[in-house]
mmCIF file as gemmi writes it, N, C-alpha and C atoms, coordinates in Angstrom:
data_model
loop_
_atom_site.group_PDB
_atom_site.id
_atom_site.type_symbol
_atom_site.label_atom_id
_atom_site.label_alt_id
_atom_site.label_comp_id
_atom_site.label_asym_id
_atom_site.label_entity_id
_atom_site.label_seq_id
_atom_site.pdbx_PDB_ins_code
_atom_site.Cartn_x
_atom_site.Cartn_y
_atom_site.Cartn_z
_atom_site.occupancy
_atom_site.B_iso_or_equiv
_atom_site.pdbx_formal_charge
_atom_site.auth_seq_id
_atom_site.auth_asym_id
_atom_site.pdbx_PDB_model_num
ATOM 1 N N . MET Axp A 1 ? 62.844 90.573 30.218 1 0 ? 1 A 1
ATOM 2 C CA . MET Axp A 1 ? 63.531 89.368 29.77 1 0 ? 1 A 1
ATOM 3 C C . MET Axp A 1 ? 63.148 88.955 28.315 1 0 ? 1 A 1
ATOM 4 N N . PRO Axp A 2 ? 63.918 88.637 27.366 1 0 ? 2 A 1
ATOM 5 C CA . PRO Axp A 2 ? 63.528 88.053 26.18 1 0 ? 2 A 1
ATOM 6 C C . PRO Axp A 2 ? 62.921 86.562 26.378 1 0 ? 2 A 1
ATOM 7 N N . LYS Axp A 3 ? 61.943 86.462 25.375 1 0 ? 3 A 1
ATOM 8 C CA . LYS Axp A 3 ? 61.36 85.123 25.357 1 0 ? 3 A 1
ATOM 9 C C . LYS Axp A 3 ? 62.314 84.114 24.661 1 0 ? 3 A 1
ATOM 10 N N . PRO Axp A 4 ? 62.362 82.951 25.14 1 0 ? 4 A 1
ATOM 11 C CA . PRO Axp A 4 ? 63.126 81.851 24.522 1 0 ? 4 A 1
ATOM 12 C C . PRO Axp A 4 ? 62.427 81.641 23.15 1 0 ? 4 A 1
ATOM 13 N N . GLN Axp A 5 ? 63.147 81.392 22.11 1 0 ? 5 A 1
ATOM 14 C CA . GLN Axp A 5 ? 62.616 80.942 20.896 1 0 ? 5 A 1
ATOM 15 C C . GLN Axp A 5 ? 63.063 79.462 20.599 1 0 ? 5 A 1
ATOM 16 N N . THR Axp A 6 ? 61.956 78.603 20.534 1 0 ? 6 A 1
ATOM 17 C CA . THR Axp A 6 ? 62.244 77.21 20.316 1 0 ? 6 A 1
ATOM 18 C C . THR Axp A 6 ? 61.548 76.865 19.022 1 0 ? 6 A 1
ATOM 19 N N . SER Axp A 7 ? 62.061 75.715 18.445 1 0 ? 7 A 1
ATOM 20 C CA . SER Axp A 7 ? 61.419 75.293 17.304 1 0 ? 7 A 1
ATOM 21 C C . SER Axp A 7 ? 60.757 74.076 17.687 1 0 ? 7 A 1
ATOM 22 N N . HIS Axp A 8 ? 59.587 73.766 16.949 1 0 ? 8 A 1
ATOM 23 C CA . HIS Axp A 8 ? 58.918 72.579 17.227 1 0 ? 8 A 1
ATOM 24 C C . HIS Axp A 8 ? 58.965 71.626 16.171 1 0 ? 8 A 1
ATOM 25 N N . GLY Axp A 9 ? 58.574 70.249 16.426 1 0 ? 9 A 1
ATOM 26 C CA . GLY Axp A 9 ? 58.399 69.336 15.301 1 0 ? 9 A 1
ATOM 27 C C . GLY Axp A 9 ? 59.403 68.273 15.531 1 0 ? 9 A 1
ATOM 28 N N . PRO Axp A 10 ? 59.223 67.36 14.926 1 0 ? 10 A 1
ATOM 29 C CA . PRO Axp A 10 ? 60.25 66.059 15.02 1 0 ? 10 A 1
ATOM 30 C C . PRO Axp A 10 ? 61.498 66.401 14.478 1 0 ? 10 A 1
ATOM 31 N N . SER Axp A 11 ? 61.708 67.075 13.358 1 0 ? 11 A 1
ATOM 32 C CA . SER Axp A 11 ? 63.14 67.416 12.912 1 0 ? 11 A 1
ATOM 33 C C . SER Axp A 11 ? 63.777 68.32 13.703 1 0 ? 11 A 1
ATOM 34 N N . ALA Axp A 12 ? 63.188 69.132 14.484 1 0 ? 12 A 1
ATOM 35 C CA . ALA Axp A 12 ? 63.925 70.002 15.33 1 0 ? 12 A 1
ATOM 36 C C . ALA Axp A 12 ? 64.58 69.206 16.334 1 0 ? 12 A 1
ATOM 37 N N . ARG Axp A 13 ? 63.773 68.109 16.993 1 0 ? 13 A 1
ATOM 38 C CA . ARG Axp A 13 ? 64.214 67.658 18.243 1 0 ? 13 A 1
ATOM 39 C C . ARG Axp A 13 ? 65.441 66.656 17.826 1 0 ? 13 A 1
ATOM 40 N N . PHE Axp A 14 ? 65.464 66.167 16.55 1 0 ? 14 A 1
ATOM 41 C CA . PHE Axp A 14 ? 66.688 65.325 16.44 1 0 ? 14 A 1
ATOM 42 C C . PHE Axp A 14 ? 67.796 66.023 15.623 1 0 ? 14 A 1
ATOM 43 N N . ALA Axp A 15 ? 67.596 67.326 15.277 1 0 ? 15 A 1
ATOM 44 C CA . ALA Axp A 15 ? 68.677 68.063 14.621 1 0 ? 15 A 1
ATOM 45 C C . ALA Axp A 15 ? 69.877 68.25 15.415 1 0 ? 15 A 1
ATOM 46 N N . ASP Axp A 16 ? 69.63 68.68 16.735 1 0 ? 16 A 1
ATOM 47 C CA . ASP Axp A 16 ? 70.702 68.943 17.672 1 0 ? 16 A 1
ATOM 48 C C . ASP Axp A 16 ? 70.384 68.43 19.063 1 0 ? 16 A 1
ATOM 49 N N . PRO Axp A 17 ? 70.931 67.316 19.464 1 0 ? 17 A 1
ATOM 50 C CA . PRO Axp A 17 ? 70.695 66.767 20.804 1 0 ? 17 A 1
ATOM 51 C C . PRO Axp A 17 ? 71.092 67.741 21.83 1 0 ? 17 A 1
ATOM 52 N N . GLY Axp A 18 ? 72.258 68.471 21.709 1 0 ? 18 A 1
ATOM 53 C CA . GLY Axp A 18 ? 72.626 69.449 22.746 1 0 ? 18 A 1
ATOM 54 C C . GLY Axp A 18 ? 71.901 70.476 22.868 1 0 ? 18 A 1
ATOM 55 N N . ARG Axp A 19 ? 71.1 70.867 21.892 1 0 ? 19 A 1
ATOM 56 C CA . ARG Axp A 19 ? 70.043 71.837 22.055 1 0 ? 19 A 1
ATOM 57 C C . ARG Axp A 19 ? 68.98 71.527 22.996 1 0 ? 19 A 1
ATOM 58 N N . GLU Axp A 20 ? 68.381 70.154 22.684 1 0 ? 20 A 1
ATOM 59 C CA . GLU Axp A 20 ? 67.308 69.652 23.547 1 0 ? 20 A 1
ATOM 60 C C . GLU Axp A 20 ? 67.701 69.764 25.109 1 0 ? 20 A 1
ATOM 61 N N . ARG Axp A 21 ? 69.017 69.325 25.389 1 0 ? 21 A 1
ATOM 62 C CA . ARG Axp A 21 ? 69.537 69.304 26.753 1 0 ? 21 A 1
ATOM 63 C C . ARG Axp A 21 ? 69.457 70.763 27.27 1 0 ? 21 A 1
ATOM 64 N N . ALA Axp A 22 ? 69.998 71.734 26.394 1 0 ? 22 A 1
ATOM 65 C CA . ALA Axp A 22 ? 69.977 73.163 26.91 1 0 ? 22 A 1
ATOM 66 C C . ALA Axp A 22 ? 68.619 73.576 27.056 1 0 ? 22 A 1
ATOM 67 N N . ALA Axp A 23 ? 67.696 73.284 26.29 1 0 ? 23 A 1
ATOM 68 C CA . ALA Axp A 23 ? 66.376 73.974 26.535 1 0 ? 23 A 1
ATOM 69 C C . ALA Axp A 23 ? 65.703 73.252 27.94 1 0 ? 23 A 1
ATOM 70 N N . SER Axp A 24 ? 66.312 72.113 28.376 1 0 ? 24 A 1
ATOM 71 C CA . SER Axp A 24 ? 65.63 71.537 29.685 1 0 ? 24 A 1
ATOM 72 C C . SER Axp A 24 ? 66.231 72.366 30.855 1 0 ? 24 A 1
ATOM 73 N N . CYS Axp A 25 ? 67.273 73.123 30.741 1 0 ? 25 A 1
ATOM 74 C CA . CYS Axp A 25 ? 67.835 73.893 31.674 1 0 ? 25 A 1
ATOM 75 C C . CYS Axp A 25 ? 67.446 75.335 31.664 1 0 ? 25 A 1
ATOM 76 N N . PRO Axp A 26 ? 66.79 75.838 32.661 1 0 ? 26 A 1
ATOM 77 C CA . PRO Axp A 26 ? 66.415 77.379 32.607 1 0 ? 26 A 1
ATOM 78 C C . PRO Axp A 26 ? 67.556 78.308 32.403 1 0 ? 26 A 1
ATOM 79 N N . VAL Axp A 27 ? 68.752 78.085 32.854 1 0 ? 27 A 1
ATOM 80 C CA . VAL Axp A 27 ? 69.848 78.966 32.754 1 0 ? 27 A 1
ATOM 81 C C . VAL Axp A 27 ? 70.089 78.892 31.265 1 0 ? 27 A 1
ATOM 82 N N . GLU Axp A 28 ? 70.243 77.727 30.811 1 0 ? 28 A 1
ATOM 83 C CA . GLU Axp A 28 ? 70.663 77.692 29.289 1 0 ? 28 A 1
ATOM 84 C C . GLU Axp A 28 ? 69.576 78.279 28.299 1 0 ? 28 A 1
ATOM 85 N N . GLU Axp A 29 ? 68.274 78.07 28.789 1 0 ? 29 A 1
ATOM 86 C CA . GLU Axp A 29 ? 67.267 78.641 27.976 1 0 ? 29 A 1
ATOM 87 C C . GLU Axp A 29 ? 67.331 80.068 28.092 1 0 ? 29 A 1
ATOM 88 N N . ILE Axp A 30 ? 67.507 80.713 29.249 1 0 ? 30 A 1
ATOM 89 C CA . ILE Axp A 30 ? 67.614 82.274 29.26 1 0 ? 30 A 1
ATOM 90 C C . ILE Axp A 30 ? 68.719 82.682 28.541 1 0 ? 30 A 1
ATOM 91 N N . ALA Axp A 31 ? 69.915 82.041 28.706 1 0 ? 31 A 1
ATOM 92 C CA . ALA Axp A 31 ? 71.311 82.498 27.911 1 0 ? 31 A 1
ATOM 93 C C . ALA Axp A 31 ? 70.965 82.455 26.398 1 0 ? 31 A 1
ATOM 94 N N . GLN Axp A 32 ? 70.251 81.315 26.046 1 0 ? 32 A 1
ATOM 95 C CA . GLN Axp A 32 ? 69.985 81.26 24.414 1 0 ? 32 A 1
ATOM 96 C C . GLN Axp A 32 ? 68.982 82.365 24.103 1 0 ? 32 A 1
ATOM 97 N N . ALA Axp A 33 ? 68.074 82.673 24.905 1 0 ? 33 A 1
ATOM 98 C CA . ALA Axp A 33 ? 67.087 83.827 24.503 1 0 ? 33 A 1
ATOM 99 C C . ALA Axp A 33 ? 67.836 85.176 24.547 1 0 ? 33 A 1
ATOM 100 N N . TYR Axp A 34 ? 68.665 85.384 25.323 1 0 ? 34 A 1
ATOM 101 C CA . TYR Axp A 34 ? 69.397 86.752 25.25 1 0 ? 34 A 1
ATOM 102 C C . TYR Axp A 34 ? 70.436 86.672 24.044 1 0 ? 34 A 1
ATOM 103 N N . LEU Axp A 35 ? 71.105 85.604 23.877 1 0 ? 35 A 1
ATOM 104 C CA . LEU Axp A 35 ? 71.818 85.548 22.647 1 0 ? 35 A 1
ATOM 105 C C . LEU Axp A 35 ? 71.034 85.657 21.301 1 0 ? 35 A 1
ATOM 106 N N . SER Axp A 36 ? 69.965 85.119 21.385 1 0 ? 36 A 1
ATOM 107 C CA . SER Axp A 36 ? 69.142 85.287 20.177 1 0 ? 36 A 1
ATOM 108 C C . SER Axp A 36 ? 68.583 86.644 19.973 1 0 ? 36 A 1
ATOM 109 N N . SER Axp A 37 ? 68.339 87.224 21.076 1 0 ? 37 A 1
ATOM 110 C CA . SER Axp A 37 ? 67.815 88.741 20.894 1 0 ? 37 A 1
ATOM 111 C C . SER Axp A 37 ? 68.797 89.651 20.577 1 0 ? 37 A 1
ATOM 112 N N . THR Axp A 38 ? 70.177 89.322 20.753 1 0 ? 38 A 1
ATOM 113 C CA . THR Axp A 38 ? 71.216 90.189 20.441 1 0 ? 38 A 1
ATOM 114 C C . THR Axp A 38 ? 72.076 89.673 19.224 1 0 ? 38 A 1
ATOM 115 N N . GLN Axp A 39 ? 71.415 88.815 18.282 1 0 ? 39 A 1
ATOM 116 C CA . GLN Axp A 39 ? 71.855 88.233 17.246 1 0 ? 39 A 1
ATOM 117 C C . GLN Axp A 39 ? 73.329 87.614 17.433 1 0 ? 39 A 1
ATOM 118 N N . GLY Axp A 40 ? 73.506 86.926 18.596 1 0 ? 40 A 1
ATOM 119 C CA . GLY Axp A 40 ? 74.666 86.15 18.989 1 0 ? 40 A 1
ATOM 120 C C . GLY Axp A 40 ? 75.873 86.877 19.488 1 0 ? 40 A 1
ATOM 121 N N . ASP Axp A 41 ? 75.728 88.028 19.835 1 0 ? 41 A 1
ATOM 122 C CA . ASP Axp A 41 ? 76.787 89.024 20.476 1 0 ? 41 A 1
ATOM 123 C C . ASP Axp A 41 ? 76.65 88.76 21.94 1 0 ? 41 A 1
ATOM 124 N N . ALA Axp A 42 ? 77.683 87.999 22.433 1 0 ? 42 A 1
ATOM 125 C CA . ALA Axp A 42 ? 77.616 87.591 23.814 1 0 ? 42 A 1
ATOM 126 C C . ALA Axp A 42 ? 77.879 88.724 24.698 1 0 ? 42 A 1
ATOM 127 N N . GLY Axp A 43 ? 78.556 89.577 24.455 1 0 ? 43 A 1
ATOM 128 C CA . GLY Axp A 43 ? 78.963 90.868 25.154 1 0 ? 43 A 1
ATOM 129 C C . GLY Axp A 43 ? 77.644 91.732 25.361 1 0 ? 43 A 1
ATOM 130 N N . ILE Axp A 44 ? 76.832 91.994 24.354 1 0 ? 44 A 1
ATOM 131 C CA . ILE Axp A 44 ? 75.741 92.661 24.551 1 0 ? 44 A 1
ATOM 132 C C . ILE Axp A 44 ? 74.871 91.813 25.356 1 0 ? 44 A 1
ATOM 133 N N . ALA Axp A 45 ? 74.661 90.532 25.097 1 0 ? 45 A 1
ATOM 134 C CA . ALA Axp A 45 ? 73.636 89.701 25.813 1 0 ? 45 A 1
ATOM 135 C C . ALA Axp A 45 ? 74 89.528 27.238 1 0 ? 45 A 1
ATOM 136 N N . LEU Axp A 46 ? 75.287 89.564 27.694 1 0 ? 46 A 1
ATOM 137 C CA . LEU Axp A 46 ? 75.644 89.637 29.001 1 0 ? 46 A 1
ATOM 138 C C . LEU Axp A 46 ? 75.052 90.908 29.65 1 0 ? 46 A 1
ATOM 139 N N . ARG Axp A 47 ? 75.541 91.994 29.018 1 0 ? 47 A 1
ATOM 140 C CA . ARG Axp A 47 ? 75.036 93.399 29.649 1 0 ? 47 A 1
ATOM 141 C C . ARG Axp A 47 ? 73.531 93.439 29.753 1 0 ? 47 A 1
ATOM 142 N N . CYS Axp A 48 ? 72.852 92.894 28.778 1 0 ? 48 A 1
ATOM 143 C CA . CYS Axp A 48 ? 71.269 93.116 28.906 1 0 ? 48 A 1
ATOM 144 C C . CYS Axp A 48 ? 70.865 92.151 30.095 1 0 ? 48 A 1
ATOM 145 N N . ALA Axp A 49 ? 71.502 90.929 30.219 1 0 ? 49 A 1
ATOM 146 C CA . ALA Axp A 49 ? 71.011 90.099 31.237 1 0 ? 49 A 1
ATOM 147 C C . ALA Axp A 49 ? 71.382 90.809 32.697 1 0 ? 49 A 1
ATOM 148 N N . ILE Axp A 50 ? 72.636 91.443 32.652 1 0 ? 50 A 1
ATOM 149 C CA . ILE Axp A 50 ? 72.947 91.973 34.09 1 0 ? 50 A 1
ATOM 150 C C . ILE Axp A 50 ? 71.916 93.162 34.204 1 0 ? 50 A 1
ATOM 151 N N . THR Axp A 51 ? 71.684 93.999 33.218 1 0 ? 51 A 1
ATOM 152 C CA . THR Axp A 51 ? 70.678 95.226 33.396 1 0 ? 51 A 1
ATOM 153 C C . THR Axp A 51 ? 69.458 94.709 33.882 1 0 ? 51 A 1
ATOM 154 N N . ASP Axp A 52 ? 68.884 93.552 33.462 1 0 ? 52 A 1
ATOM 155 C CA . ASP Axp A 52 ? 67.583 93.095 33.708 1 0 ? 52 A 1
ATOM 156 C C . ASP Axp A 52 ? 67.541 92.477 35.126 1 0 ? 52 A 1
ATOM 157 N N . ALA Axp A 53 ? 68.586 91.832 35.514 1 0 ? 53 A 1
ATOM 158 C CA . ALA Axp A 53 ? 68.592 91.218 36.836 1 0 ? 53 A 1
ATOM 159 C C . ALA Axp A 53 ? 68.8 92.441 37.898 1 0 ? 53 A 1
ATOM 160 N N . LEU Axp A 54 ? 69.51 93.522 37.568 1 0 ? 54 A 1
ATOM 161 C CA . LEU Axp A 54 ? 69.596 94.462 38.488 1 0 ? 54 A 1
ATOM 162 C C . LEU Axp A 54 ? 68.436 95.327 38.612 1 0 ? 54 A 1
ATOM 163 N N . SER Axp A 55 ? 67.761 95.524 37.57 1 0 ? 55 A 1
ATOM 164 C CA . SER Axp A 55 ? 66.383 96.195 37.6 1 0 ? 55 A 1
ATOM 165 C C . SER Axp A 55 ? 65.35 95.444 38.441 1 0 ? 55 A 1
ATOM 166 N N . ASP Axp A 56 ? 65.436 94.078 38.312 1 0 ? 56 A 1
ATOM 167 C CA . ASP Axp A 56 ? 64.603 93.325 39.185 1 0 ? 56 A 1
ATOM 168 C C . ASP Axp A 56 ? 64.759 93.414 40.436 1 0 ? 56 A 1
ATOM 169 N N . LEU Axp A 57 ? 66.013 93.366 40.72 1 0 ? 57 A 1
ATOM 170 C CA . LEU Axp A 57 ? 66.451 93.383 42.189 1 0 ? 57 A 1
ATOM 171 C C . LEU Axp A 57 ? 66.091 94.608 42.889 1 0 ? 57 A 1
ATOM 172 N N . MET Axp A 58 ? 66.462 95.895 42.137 1 0 ? 58 A 1
ATOM 173 C CA . MET Axp A 58 ? 66.052 97.052 42.595 1 0 ? 58 A 1
ATOM 174 C C . MET Axp A 58 ? 64.444 97.149 42.869 1 0 ? 58 A 1
ATOM 175 N N . GLU Axp A 59 ? 63.678 96.428 42.051 1 0 ? 59 A 1
ATOM 176 C CA . GLU Axp A 59 ? 62.127 96.684 42.263 1 0 ? 59 A 1
ATOM 177 C C . GLU Axp A 59 ? 61.915 95.742 43.465 1 0 ? 59 A 1
ATOM 178 N N . ALA Axp A 60 ? 62.574 94.577 43.388 1 0 ? 60 A 1
ATOM 179 C CA . ALA Axp A 60 ? 62.113 93.94 44.686 1 0 ? 60 A 1
ATOM 180 C C . ALA Axp A 60 ? 62.496 94.461 46.105 1 0 ? 60 A 1
ATOM 181 N N . GLU Axp A 61 ? 63.574 95.197 45.873 1 0 ? 61 A 1
ATOM 182 C CA . GLU Axp A 61 ? 64.099 96.017 47.144 1 0 ? 61 A 1
ATOM 183 C C . GLU Axp A 61 ? 62.889 97.009 47.608 1 0 ? 61 A 1
ATOM 184 N N . ARG Axp A 62 ? 62.695 97.718 46.432 1 0 ? 62 A 1
ATOM 185 C CA . ARG Axp A 62 ? 61.733 98.851 46.557 1 0 ? 62 A 1
ATOM 186 C C . ARG Axp A 62 ? 60.32 98.358 47.35 1 0 ? 62 A 1
ATOM 187 N N . ARG Axp A 63 ? 59.928 97.245 46.758 1 0 ? 63 A 1
ATOM 188 C CA . ARG Axp A 63 ? 58.694 96.612 47.333 1 0 ? 63 A 1
ATOM 189 C C . ARG Axp A 63 ? 58.928 96.228 48.666 1 0 ? 63 A 1
ATOM 190 N N . ALA Axp A 64 ? 60.068 95.593 49.097 1 0 ? 64 A 1
ATOM 191 C CA . ALA Axp A 64 ? 60.204 95.187 50.393 1 0 ? 64 A 1
ATOM 192 C C . ALA Axp A 64 ? 60.279 96.413 51.431 1 0 ? 64 A 1
ATOM 193 N N . ARG Axp A 65 ? 60.831 97.481 50.879 1 0 ? 65 A 1
ATOM 194 C CA . ARG Axp A 65 ? 60.914 98.699 51.854 1 0 ? 65 A 1
ATOM 195 C C . ARG Axp A 65 ? 59.405 99.204 51.951 1 0 ? 65 A 1
ATOM 196 N N . GLU Axp A 66 ? 58.69 99.181 50.846 1 0 ? 66 A 1
ATOM 197 C CA . GLU Axp A 66 ? 57.287 99.558 50.865 1 0 ? 66 A 1
ATOM 198 C C . GLU Axp A 66 ? 56.387 98.706 51.919 1 0 ? 66 A 1
ATOM 199 N N . ASN Axp A 67 ? 56.67 97.46 51.627 1 0 ? 67 A 1
ATOM 200 C CA . ASN Axp A 67 ? 55.896 96.649 52.523 1 0 ? 67 A 1
ATOM 201 C C . ASN Axp A 67 ? 56.081 96.742 54.039 1 0 ? 67 A 1
ATOM 202 N N . SER Axp A 68 ? 57.493 96.862 54.227 1 0 ? 68 A 1
ATOM 203 C CA . SER Axp A 68 ? 57.961 97.261 55.695 1 0 ? 68 A 1
ATOM 204 C C . SER Axp A 68 ? 57.352 98.414 56.211 1 0 ? 68 A 1
ATOM 205 N N . ARG Axp A 69 ? 57.206 99.545 55.449 1 0 ? 69 A 1
ATOM 206 C CA . ARG Axp A 69 ? 56.724 100.714 55.76 1 0 ? 69 A 1
ATOM 207 C C . ARG Axp A 69 ? 55.289 100.569 56.251 1 0 ? 69 A 1
ATOM 208 N N . LEU Axp A 70 ? 54.559 99.792 55.232 1 0 ? 70 A 1
ATOM 209 C CA . LEU Axp A 70 ? 53.026 99.53 55.576 1 0 ? 70 A 1
ATOM 210 C C . LEU Axp A 70 ? 52.986 98.75 56.72 1 0 ? 70 A 1
ATOM 211 N N . ILE Axp A 71 ? 53.648 97.719 56.939 1 0 ? 71 A 1
ATOM 212 C CA . ILE Axp A 71 ? 53.512 96.926 58.088 1 0 ? 71 A 1
ATOM 213 C C . ILE Axp A 71 ? 53.698 97.951 59.44 1 0 ? 71 A 1
ATOM 214 N N . SER Axp A 72 ? 54.836 98.633 59.495 1 0 ? 72 A 1
ATOM 215 C CA . SER Axp A 72 ? 55.157 99.614 60.58 1 0 ? 72 A 1
ATOM 216 C C . SER Axp A 72 ? 53.956 100.497 60.891 1 0 ? 72 A 1
ATOM 217 N N . ARG Axp A 73 ? 53.316 100.92 59.824 1 0 ? 73 A 1
ATOM 218 C CA . ARG Axp A 73 ? 52.116 101.854 60.007 1 0 ? 73 A 1
ATOM 219 C C . ARG Axp A 73 ? 51.075 101.073 60.804 1 0 ? 73 A 1
ATOM 220 N N . GLY Axp A 74 ? 50.829 99.887 60.366 1 0 ? 74 A 1
ATOM 221 C CA . GLY Axp A 74 ? 49.64 99.079 60.812 1 0 ? 74 A 1
ATOM 222 C C . GLY Axp A 74 ? 49.883 98.742 62.241 1 0 ? 74 A 1
ATOM 223 N N . PHE Axp A 75 ? 51.227 98.514 62.683 1 0 ? 75 A 1
ATOM 224 C CA . PHE Axp A 75 ? 51.427 98.361 64.141 1 0 ? 75 A 1
ATOM 225 C C . PHE Axp A 75 ? 51.185 99.761 64.869 1 0 ? 75 A 1
ATOM 226 N N . VAL Axp A 76 ? 51.392 100.888 64.584 1 0 ? 76 A 1
ATOM 227 C CA . VAL Axp A 76 ? 51.233 102.097 65.049 1 0 ? 76 A 1
ATOM 228 C C . VAL Axp A 76 ? 49.797 102.379 65.155 1 0 ? 76 A 1
ATOM 229 N N . ARG Axp A 77 ? 49.089 102.09 64.027 1 0 ? 77 A 1
ATOM 230 C CA . ARG Axp A 77 ? 47.575 102.423 64.085 1 0 ? 77 A 1
ATOM 231 C C . ARG Axp A 77 ? 46.832 101.523 65.029 1 0 ? 77 A 1
ATOM 232 N N . SER Axp A 78 ? 47.231 100.404 65.253 1 0 ? 78 A 1
ATOM 233 C CA . SER Axp A 78 ? 46.512 99.303 66.164 1 0 ? 78 A 1
ATOM 234 C C . SER Axp A 78 ? 46.968 99.53 67.674 1 0 ? 78 A 1
ATOM 235 N N . ALA Axp A 79 ? 47.919 100.531 68.018 1 0 ? 79 A 1
ATOM 236 C CA . ALA Axp A 79 ? 48.21 100.787 69.424 1 0 ? 79 A 1
ATOM 237 C C . ALA Axp A 79 ? 47.025 101.372 70.195 1 0 ? 79 A 1
ATOM 238 N N . PRO Axp A 80 ? 46.861 101.037 71.396 1 0 ? 80 A 1
ATOM 239 C CA . PRO Axp A 80 ? 45.896 101.666 72.095 1 0 ? 80 A 1
ATOM 240 C C . PRO Axp A 80 ? 46.006 103.187 72.432 1 0 ? 80 A 1
ATOM 241 N N . ALA Axp A 81 ? 45.022 103.746 72.454 1 0 ? 81 A 1
ATOM 242 C CA . ALA Axp A 81 ? 44.912 105.366 72.444 1 0 ? 81 A 1
ATOM 243 C C . ALA Axp A 81 ? 45.208 105.72 73.927 1 0 ? 81 A 1
ATOM 244 N N . ASP Axp A 82 ? 45.206 104.942 74.854 1 0 ? 82 A 1
ATOM 245 C CA . ASP Axp A 82 ? 45.45 105.317 76.379 1 0 ? 82 A 1
ATOM 246 C C . ASP Axp A 82 ? 46.854 105.841 76.639 1 0 ? 82 A 1
ATOM 247 N N . ARG Axp A 83 ? 47.745 105.387 75.788 1 0 ? 83 A 1
ATOM 248 C CA . ARG Axp A 83 ? 49.2 105.634 76.379 1 0 ? 83 A 1
ATOM 249 C C . ARG Axp A 83 ? 49.34 106.945 76.473 1 0 ? 83 A 1
């Protein structure tokens, strides 16, 4: 995910009050970061955001399956040998 670009200093704070409100909301901050990274092309920014979200979701699902498999093996290994 692209890093948000923020400007610092007193002139930046008073230049655009709407921008300060947007920076306080994580959704707006992320949207602005994607728009900045795509030179303002909303279509490409949306596609990049969706691609990153799906990639993160697939990685989380992969980790969940791996953890589930490891937990299952742990239960099998701890079973008594007399069965």
